[in-house]
């Protein structure tokens, strides 16, 4: 995150158009890999009920811990549920968690960052000291603390992760806002008497959207990883919900003999996090004018 946060303020300057950025990104192998994996994951989440060969909650008592076969492509778990079907439905849950958590963090953190960078003074000091206090804890530890207070469960997990990711947005948006607030067009708007709230929405917010998009892309992968970690320790999604971290938690007792029960959910998490991180890095490279090349 440190590299991303350091370079993000420069993203408020002229960025290429969407089509130009897309063409450049498609020449980036990591971006192509990320787009392919994310596309497959989104399709699996949207069409899970059509793509899953079995009901993810149905137990086949005669096929408990059955290895990969023609009937169960990725095998079955400790109670006879189809691993492939649970992974497909798990994509839906993981993306839902990521979208809500990143949405909470982006809205809350961006609002705080805009206010801190635009109003400055005491408002800036109070908001940033609060964010510094939250940043003193690793994201996963802060999320665990919040879930421990609220109680385990999917809704509390999403709230906890949203709070844990908020400081990153607040600090980055504040830095970008400070840069935009010193621009000529903002000064001119103030001179002619444009209300501060209108300047904030019309001029400042529009010019700090790019860093928000870049951070959000990377944070989707971070959210999936944190959510899986919370579920693994029993603080996230509760059984029998087909969530990847919960599947890993149930499967670790059956390693190494029944390797498929943990291997495939683990691969799903790994590929998802890697895809979003690679896509986020590519977005940063091609939207940051200091890093992108000509053409």
PDB file of C-alpha atoms in Angstrom, residues 62-294:
ATOM      1  CA  UNK A  62     -22.385 -41.736   0.186  1.00  0.00           C
ATOM      2  CA  UNK A  63     -19.667 -39.415  -1.157  1.00  0.00           C
ATOM      3  CA  UNK A  64     -18.099 -37.898   1.967  1.00  0.00           C
ATOM      4  CA  UNK A  65     -14.542 -36.730   1.213  1.00  0.00           C
ATOM      5  CA  UNK A  66     -14.779 -38.142  -2.283  1.00  0.00           C
ATOM      6  CA  UNK A  67     -11.741 -37.213  -4.441  1.00  0.00           C
ATOM      7  CA  UNK A  68     -12.137 -35.353  -7.759  1.00  0.00           C
ATOM      8  CA  UNK A  69     -14.075 -37.463 -10.223  1.00  0.00           C
ATOM      9  CA  UNK A  70     -16.459 -37.243 -13.154  1.00  0.00           C
ATOM     10  CA  UNK A  71     -19.453 -36.601 -10.912  1.00  0.00           C
ATOM     11  CA  UNK A  72     -17.666 -34.250  -8.512  1.00  0.00           C
ATOM     12  CA  UNK A  73     -15.002 -32.450 -10.547  1.00  0.00           C
ATOM     13  CA  UNK A  74     -13.231 -30.964  -7.510  1.00  0.00           C
ATOM     14  CA  UNK A  75     -14.327 -33.622  -5.034  1.00  0.00           C
ATOM     15  CA  UNK A  76     -16.529 -33.299  -1.942  1.00  0.00           C
ATOM     16  CA  UNK A  77     -15.915 -31.988   1.561  1.00  0.00           C
ATOM     17  CA  UNK A  78     -16.169 -33.580   5.004  1.00  0.00           C
ATOM     18  CA  UNK A  79     -19.963 -33.787   4.917  1.00  0.00           C
ATOM     19  CA  UNK A  80     -20.351 -34.680   1.236  1.00  0.00           C
ATOM     20  CA  UNK A  81     -20.945 -31.235  -0.326  1.00  0.00           C
ATOM     21  CA  UNK A  82     -19.648 -30.519  -3.823  1.00  0.00           C
ATOM     22  CA  UNK A  83     -16.477 -28.394  -3.597  1.00  0.00           C
ATOM     23  CA  UNK A  84     -16.827 -26.902  -7.090  1.00  0.00           C
ATOM     24  CA  UNK A  85     -20.374 -25.708  -6.443  1.00  0.00           C
ATOM     25  CA  UNK A  86     -19.349 -24.168  -3.142  1.00  0.00           C
ATOM     26  CA  UNK A  87     -16.427 -22.355  -4.770  1.00  0.00           C
ATOM     27  CA  UNK A  88     -18.721 -20.951  -7.484  1.00  0.00           C
ATOM     28  CA  UNK A  89     -21.236 -19.701  -4.931  1.00  0.00           C
ATOM     29  CA  UNK A  90     -18.321 -18.510  -2.795  1.00  0.00           C
ATOM     30  CA  UNK A  91     -17.337 -16.143  -5.621  1.00  0.00           C
ATOM     31  CA  UNK A  92     -20.725 -14.457  -5.282  1.00  0.00           C
ATOM     32  CA  UNK A  93     -20.301 -14.035  -1.522  1.00  0.00           C
ATOM     33  CA  UNK A  94     -16.702 -12.817  -1.795  1.00  0.00           C
ATOM     34  CA  UNK A  95     -17.540 -10.201  -4.431  1.00  0.00           C
ATOM     35  CA  UNK A  96     -20.592  -9.081  -2.456  1.00  0.00           C
ATOM     36  CA  UNK A  97     -18.461  -8.644   0.660  1.00  0.00           C
ATOM     37  CA  UNK A  98     -15.769  -6.819  -1.305  1.00  0.00           C
ATOM     38  CA  UNK A  99     -18.226  -4.457  -3.016  1.00  0.00           C
ATOM     39  CA  UNK A 100     -19.945  -3.483   0.233  1.00  0.00           C
ATOM     40  CA  UNK A 101     -16.740  -3.155   2.266  1.00  0.00           C
ATOM     41  CA  UNK A 102     -14.928  -1.106  -0.373  1.00  0.00           C
ATOM     42  CA  UNK A 103     -18.065   0.990  -0.839  1.00  0.00           C
ATOM     43  CA  UNK A 104     -18.238   1.758   2.885  1.00  0.00           C
ATOM     44  CA  UNK A 105     -14.537   2.594   3.086  1.00  0.00           C
ATOM     45  CA  UNK A 106     -14.512   4.643  -0.124  1.00  0.00           C
ATOM     46  CA  UNK A 107     -17.526   6.780   0.814  1.00  0.00           C
ATOM     47  CA  UNK A 108     -16.561   7.291   4.459  1.00  0.00           C
ATOM     48  CA  UNK A 109     -12.820   7.673   3.892  1.00  0.00           C
ATOM     49  CA  UNK A 110     -13.206   9.951   0.852  1.00  0.00           C
ATOM     50  CA  UNK A 111     -15.660  12.204   2.689  1.00  0.00           C
ATOM     51  CA  UNK A 112     -13.285  12.522   5.649  1.00  0.00           C
ATOM     52  CA  UNK A 113     -10.299  13.114   3.371  1.00  0.00           C
ATOM     53  CA  UNK A 114     -12.134  15.798   1.385  1.00  0.00           C
ATOM     54  CA  UNK A 115     -13.194  17.625   4.535  1.00  0.00           C
ATOM     55  CA  UNK A 116      -9.734  17.405   6.085  1.00  0.00           C
ATOM     56  CA  UNK A 117      -7.936  18.598   2.964  1.00  0.00           C
ATOM     57  CA  UNK A 118     -10.418  21.335   2.060  1.00  0.00           C
ATOM     58  CA  UNK A 119     -11.239  22.802   5.478  1.00  0.00           C
ATOM     59  CA  UNK A 120      -7.815  22.223   7.059  1.00  0.00           C
ATOM     60  CA  UNK A 121      -7.162  23.688  10.494  1.00  0.00           C
ATOM     61  CA  UNK A 122      -8.782  22.008  13.472  1.00  0.00           C
ATOM     62  CA  UNK A 123     -10.986  19.802  11.253  1.00  0.00           C
ATOM     63  CA  UNK A 124      -7.924  18.441   9.471  1.00  0.00           C
ATOM     64  CA  UNK A 125      -6.087  17.827  12.741  1.00  0.00           C
ATOM     65  CA  UNK A 126      -8.960  15.953  14.397  1.00  0.00           C
ATOM     66  CA  UNK A 127      -9.746  13.754  11.376  1.00  0.00           C
ATOM     67  CA  UNK A 128      -6.131  12.887  10.620  1.00  0.00           C
ATOM     68  CA  UNK A 129      -5.277  12.071  14.241  1.00  0.00           C
ATOM     69  CA  UNK A 130      -8.265   9.708  14.332  1.00  0.00           C
ATOM     70  CA  UNK A 131      -7.083   8.084  11.095  1.00  0.00           C
ATOM     71  CA  UNK A 132      -3.538   7.806  12.462  1.00  0.00           C
ATOM     72  CA  UNK A 133      -4.912   6.006  15.500  1.00  0.00           C
ATOM     73  CA  UNK A 134      -6.684   3.483  13.264  1.00  0.00           C
ATOM     74  CA  UNK A 135      -3.589   3.078  11.085  1.00  0.00           C
ATOM     75  CA  UNK A 136      -1.607   2.069  14.175  1.00  0.00           C
ATOM     76  CA  UNK A 137      -3.308  -1.324  13.896  1.00  0.00           C
ATOM     77  CA  UNK A 138      -2.904  -3.731  10.954  1.00  0.00           C
ATOM     78  CA  UNK A 139      -6.107  -3.939   8.913  1.00  0.00           C
ATOM     79  CA  UNK A 140      -6.770  -7.576   9.793  1.00  0.00           C
ATOM     80  CA  UNK A 141      -6.196  -6.914  13.520  1.00  0.00           C
ATOM     81  CA  UNK A 142      -8.496  -3.884  13.488  1.00  0.00           C
ATOM     82  CA  UNK A 143     -11.171  -5.904  11.671  1.00  0.00           C
ATOM     83  CA  UNK A 144     -10.865  -8.700  14.249  1.00  0.00           C
ATOM     84  CA  UNK A 145     -11.248  -6.170  17.069  1.00  0.00           C
ATOM     85  CA  UNK A 146     -14.393  -4.672  15.532  1.00  0.00           C
ATOM     86  CA  UNK A 147     -15.938  -8.101  14.863  1.00  0.00           C
ATOM     87  CA  UNK A 148     -15.089  -9.171  18.402  1.00  0.00           C
ATOM     88  CA  UNK A 149     -17.093  -6.193  19.662  1.00  0.00           C
ATOM     89  CA  UNK A 150     -20.026  -6.546  17.253  1.00  0.00           C
ATOM     90  CA  UNK A 151     -20.069 -10.343  17.180  1.00  0.00           C
ATOM     91  CA  UNK A 152     -19.356 -12.828  14.366  1.00  0.00           C
ATOM     92  CA  UNK A 153     -21.435 -12.819  11.200  1.00  0.00           C
ATOM     93  CA  UNK A 154     -21.356 -11.641   7.606  1.00  0.00           C
ATOM     94  CA  UNK A 155     -22.883  -8.193   8.193  1.00  0.00           C
ATOM     95  CA  UNK A 156     -20.548  -7.413  11.072  1.00  0.00           C
ATOM     96  CA  UNK A 157     -17.608  -8.640   9.008  1.00  0.00           C
ATOM     97  CA  UNK A 158     -18.423  -6.193   6.221  1.00  0.00           C
ATOM     98  CA  UNK A 159     -18.780  -3.306   8.681  1.00  0.00           C
ATOM     99  CA  UNK A 160     -15.478  -4.211  10.342  1.00  0.00           C
ATOM    100  CA  UNK A 161     -13.527  -4.409   7.093  1.00  0.00           C
ATOM    101  CA  UNK A 162     -15.077  -1.164   5.856  1.00  0.00           C
ATOM    102  CA  UNK A 163     -13.880   0.626   9.004  1.00  0.00           C
ATOM    103  CA  UNK A 164     -10.426  -0.977   8.756  1.00  0.00           C
ATOM    104  CA  UNK A 165      -9.913   0.259   5.168  1.00  0.00           C
ATOM    105  CA  UNK A 166     -11.233   3.793   5.773  1.00  0.00           C
ATOM    106  CA  UNK A 167      -7.918   5.421   6.850  1.00  0.00           C
ATOM    107  CA  UNK A 168      -6.216   4.572   3.542  1.00  0.00           C
ATOM    108  CA  UNK A 169      -8.871   6.479   1.610  1.00  0.00           C
ATOM    109  CA  UNK A 170      -8.921   9.373   4.062  1.00  0.00           C
ATOM    110  CA  UNK A 171      -5.173   9.970   3.933  1.00  0.00           C
ATOM    111  CA  UNK A 172      -4.887   9.558   0.180  1.00  0.00           C
ATOM    112  CA  UNK A 173      -7.896  11.729  -0.671  1.00  0.00           C
ATOM    113  CA  UNK A 174      -6.723  14.396   1.776  1.00  0.00           C
ATOM    114  CA  UNK A 175      -3.334  14.518   0.065  1.00  0.00           C
ATOM    115  CA  UNK A 176      -4.959  14.793  -3.369  1.00  0.00           C
ATOM    116  CA  UNK A 177      -7.421  17.413  -2.103  1.00  0.00           C
ATOM    117  CA  UNK A 178      -4.601  19.586  -0.772  1.00  0.00           C
ATOM    118  CA  UNK A 179      -3.052  19.535  -4.244  1.00  0.00           C
ATOM    119  CA  UNK A 180      -6.292  20.335  -6.069  1.00  0.00           C
ATOM    120  CA  UNK A 181      -7.258  23.055  -3.571  1.00  0.00           C
ATOM    121  CA  UNK A 182      -4.170  25.038  -4.593  1.00  0.00           C
ATOM    122  CA  UNK A 183      -5.005  24.929  -8.319  1.00  0.00           C
ATOM    123  CA  UNK A 184      -5.856  28.091 -10.247  1.00  0.00           C
ATOM    124  CA  UNK A 185      -9.436  27.111 -11.056  1.00  0.00           C
ATOM    125  CA  UNK A 186     -10.264  26.492  -7.393  1.00  0.00           C
ATOM    126  CA  UNK A 187      -8.757  29.833  -6.421  1.00  0.00           C
ATOM    127  CA  UNK A 188     -10.721  31.539  -9.197  1.00  0.00           C
ATOM    128  CA  UNK A 189     -13.947  29.899  -8.012  1.00  0.00           C
ATOM    129  CA  UNK A 190     -13.343  31.205  -4.507  1.00  0.00           C
ATOM    130  CA  UNK A 191     -12.649  34.707  -5.790  1.00  0.00           C
ATOM    131  CA  UNK A 192     -15.942  34.901  -7.681  1.00  0.00           C
ATOM    132  CA  UNK A 193     -17.827  33.734  -4.614  1.00  0.00           C
ATOM    133  CA  UNK A 194     -18.714  30.131  -5.443  1.00  0.00           C
ATOM    134  CA  UNK A 195     -19.875  28.391  -2.223  1.00  0.00           C
ATOM    135  CA  UNK A 196     -17.327  26.092  -0.614  1.00  0.00           C
ATOM    136  CA  UNK A 197     -19.556  23.002  -0.783  1.00  0.00           C
ATOM    137  CA  UNK A 198     -20.068  23.545  -4.517  1.00  0.00           C
ATOM    138  CA  UNK A 199     -16.340  23.916  -5.103  1.00  0.00           C
ATOM    139  CA  UNK A 200     -15.794  20.715  -3.130  1.00  0.00           C
ATOM    140  CA  UNK A 201     -18.280  18.720  -5.224  1.00  0.00           C
ATOM    141  CA  UNK A 202     -17.815  20.292  -8.648  1.00  0.00           C
ATOM    142  CA  UNK A 203     -14.066  20.871  -8.742  1.00  0.00           C
ATOM    143  CA  UNK A 204     -12.281  18.953  -6.008  1.00  0.00           C
ATOM    144  CA  UNK A 205     -14.201  15.653  -5.952  1.00  0.00           C
ATOM    145  CA  UNK A 206     -14.135  15.336  -9.742  1.00  0.00           C
ATOM    146  CA  UNK A 207     -10.359  15.641  -9.723  1.00  0.00           C
ATOM    147  CA  UNK A 208      -9.642  13.139  -6.978  1.00  0.00           C
ATOM    148  CA  UNK A 209     -11.728  10.308  -8.432  1.00  0.00           C
ATOM    149  CA  UNK A 210      -8.798   8.574 -10.132  1.00  0.00           C
ATOM    150  CA  UNK A 211      -6.860   7.729  -6.942  1.00  0.00           C
ATOM    151  CA  UNK A 212     -10.100   6.526  -5.376  1.00  0.00           C
ATOM    152  CA  UNK A 213     -10.652   4.131  -8.307  1.00  0.00           C
ATOM    153  CA  UNK A 214      -7.081   2.814  -8.151  1.00  0.00           C
ATOM    154  CA  UNK A 215      -7.169   2.217  -4.388  1.00  0.00           C
ATOM    155  CA  UNK A 216     -10.604   0.601  -4.605  1.00  0.00           C
ATOM    156  CA  UNK A 217      -9.382  -1.901  -7.196  1.00  0.00           C
ATOM    157  CA  UNK A 218      -6.497  -3.017  -4.995  1.00  0.00           C
ATOM    158  CA  UNK A 219      -8.682  -3.016  -1.888  1.00  0.00           C
ATOM    159  CA  UNK A 220     -11.118  -5.492  -3.432  1.00  0.00           C
ATOM    160  CA  UNK A 221      -8.346  -8.088  -3.257  1.00  0.00           C
ATOM    161  CA  UNK A 222      -7.414  -6.964   0.246  1.00  0.00           C
ATOM    162  CA  UNK A 223     -11.034  -7.270   1.343  1.00  0.00           C
ATOM    163  CA  UNK A 224     -11.376 -10.794  -0.053  1.00  0.00           C
ATOM    164  CA  UNK A 225      -8.246 -11.812   1.863  1.00  0.00           C
ATOM    165  CA  UNK A 226      -9.335 -10.207   5.145  1.00  0.00           C
ATOM    166  CA  UNK A 227     -12.847 -11.666   4.865  1.00  0.00           C
ATOM    167  CA  UNK A 228     -11.398 -15.124   4.241  1.00  0.00           C
ATOM    168  CA  UNK A 229      -9.097 -14.710   7.242  1.00  0.00           C
ATOM    169  CA  UNK A 230     -11.968 -13.712   9.514  1.00  0.00           C
ATOM    170  CA  UNK A 231     -14.068 -16.632   8.303  1.00  0.00           C
ATOM    171  CA  UNK A 232     -11.119 -18.982   8.814  1.00  0.00           C
ATOM    172  CA  UNK A 233     -10.946 -18.110  12.511  1.00  0.00           C
ATOM    173  CA  UNK A 234     -14.720 -18.276  12.893  1.00  0.00           C
ATOM    174  CA  UNK A 235     -15.454 -14.525  12.995  1.00  0.00           C
ATOM    175  CA  UNK A 236     -16.756 -14.088   9.461  1.00  0.00           C
ATOM    176  CA  UNK A 237     -19.303 -16.035   7.427  1.00  0.00           C
ATOM    177  CA  UNK A 238     -20.729 -18.874   9.498  1.00  0.00           C
ATOM    178  CA  UNK A 239     -21.256 -22.473   8.297  1.00  0.00           C
ATOM    179  CA  UNK A 240     -22.826 -23.736   6.145  1.00  0.00           C
ATOM    180  CA  UNK A 241     -22.390 -20.541   4.066  1.00  0.00           C
ATOM    181  CA  UNK A 242     -20.207 -21.406   1.035  1.00  0.00           C
ATOM    182  CA  UNK A 243     -17.470 -18.836   1.717  1.00  0.00           C
ATOM    183  CA  UNK A 244     -13.863 -19.551   0.723  1.00  0.00           C
ATOM    184  CA  UNK A 245     -12.288 -18.802   4.112  1.00  0.00           C
ATOM    185  CA  UNK A 246     -14.901 -20.865   5.900  1.00  0.00           C
ATOM    186  CA  UNK A 247     -14.220 -23.740   3.497  1.00  0.00           C
ATOM    187  CA  UNK A 248     -10.510 -23.560   4.323  1.00  0.00           C
ATOM    188  CA  UNK A 249     -11.272 -23.565   8.037  1.00  0.00           C
ATOM    189  CA  UNK A 250     -13.344 -26.740   7.713  1.00  0.00           C
ATOM    190  CA  UNK A 251     -10.790 -28.429   5.462  1.00  0.00           C
ATOM    191  CA  UNK A 252      -7.551 -27.935   7.402  1.00  0.00           C
ATOM    192  CA  UNK A 253      -8.272 -30.931   9.632  1.00  0.00           C
ATOM    193  CA  UNK A 254      -8.294 -33.235   6.607  1.00  0.00           C
ATOM    194  CA  UNK A 255      -4.892 -32.341   5.170  1.00  0.00           C
ATOM    195  CA  UNK A 256      -2.825 -33.795   3.613  1.00  0.00           C
ATOM    196  CA  UNK A 257      -4.860 -36.906   2.749  1.00  0.00           C
ATOM    197  CA  UNK A 258      -7.932 -35.079   1.458  1.00  0.00           C
ATOM    198  CA  UNK A 259      -5.928 -32.287  -0.164  1.00  0.00           C
ATOM    199  CA  UNK A 260      -8.670 -31.117  -2.554  1.00  0.00           C
ATOM    200  CA  UNK A 261     -10.876 -29.798   0.264  1.00  0.00           C
ATOM    201  CA  UNK A 262      -8.385 -26.995   0.996  1.00  0.00           C
ATOM    202  CA  UNK A 263      -6.391 -26.693  -2.222  1.00  0.00           C
ATOM    203  CA  UNK A 264      -9.153 -25.424  -4.503  1.00  0.00           C
ATOM    204  CA  UNK A 265     -10.675 -22.836  -2.129  1.00  0.00           C
ATOM    205  CA  UNK A 266      -7.124 -21.653  -1.424  1.00  0.00           C
ATOM    206  CA  UNK A 267      -6.438 -21.296  -5.141  1.00  0.00           C
ATOM    207  CA  UNK A 268      -9.656 -19.319  -5.570  1.00  0.00           C
ATOM    208  CA  UNK A 269      -8.560 -16.838  -2.892  1.00  0.00           C
ATOM    209  CA  UNK A 270      -5.019 -16.606  -4.275  1.00  0.00           C
ATOM    210  CA  UNK A 271      -6.083 -16.008  -7.868  1.00  0.00           C
ATOM    211  CA  UNK A 272      -8.695 -13.417  -6.870  1.00  0.00           C
ATOM    212  CA  UNK A 273      -6.331 -11.391  -4.704  1.00  0.00           C
ATOM    213  CA  UNK A 274      -3.555 -11.606  -7.303  1.00  0.00           C
ATOM    214  CA  UNK A 275      -5.894 -10.543 -10.118  1.00  0.00           C
ATOM    215  CA  UNK A 276      -7.177  -7.445  -8.336  1.00  0.00           C
ATOM    216  CA  UNK A 277      -3.690  -6.461  -7.189  1.00  0.00           C
ATOM    217  CA  UNK A 278      -2.270  -6.780 -10.713  1.00  0.00           C
ATOM    218  CA  UNK A 279      -5.174  -4.808 -12.165  1.00  0.00           C
ATOM    219  CA  UNK A 280      -4.750  -2.117  -9.510  1.00  0.00           C
ATOM    220  CA  UNK A 281      -1.020  -1.843 -10.238  1.00  0.00           C
ATOM    221  CA  UNK A 282      -1.736  -1.564 -13.959  1.00  0.00           C
ATOM    222  CA  UNK A 283      -4.316   1.159 -13.359  1.00  0.00           C
ATOM    223  CA  UNK A 284      -1.830   3.079 -11.252  1.00  0.00           C
ATOM    224  CA  UNK A 285       0.898   2.737 -13.872  1.00  0.00           C
ATOM    225  CA  UNK A 286      -1.274   3.936 -16.730  1.00  0.00           C
ATOM    226  CA  UNK A 287      -3.168   6.672 -14.911  1.00  0.00           C
ATOM    227  CA  UNK A 288      -0.119   8.136 -13.170  1.00  0.00           C
ATOM    228  CA  UNK A 289       1.461  10.658 -15.595  1.00  0.00           C
ATOM    229  CA  UNK A 290       4.878  10.107 -14.004  1.00  0.00           C
ATOM    230  CA  UNK A 291       4.824   6.387 -14.810  1.00  0.00           C
ATOM    231  CA  UNK A 292       2.988   5.984 -18.102  1.00  0.00           C
ATOM    232  CA  UNK A 293       4.912   6.163 -21.330  1.00  0.00           C
ATOM    233  CA  UNK A 294       4.038   7.913 -24.529  1.00  0.00           C
TER     234      UNK A 294
END
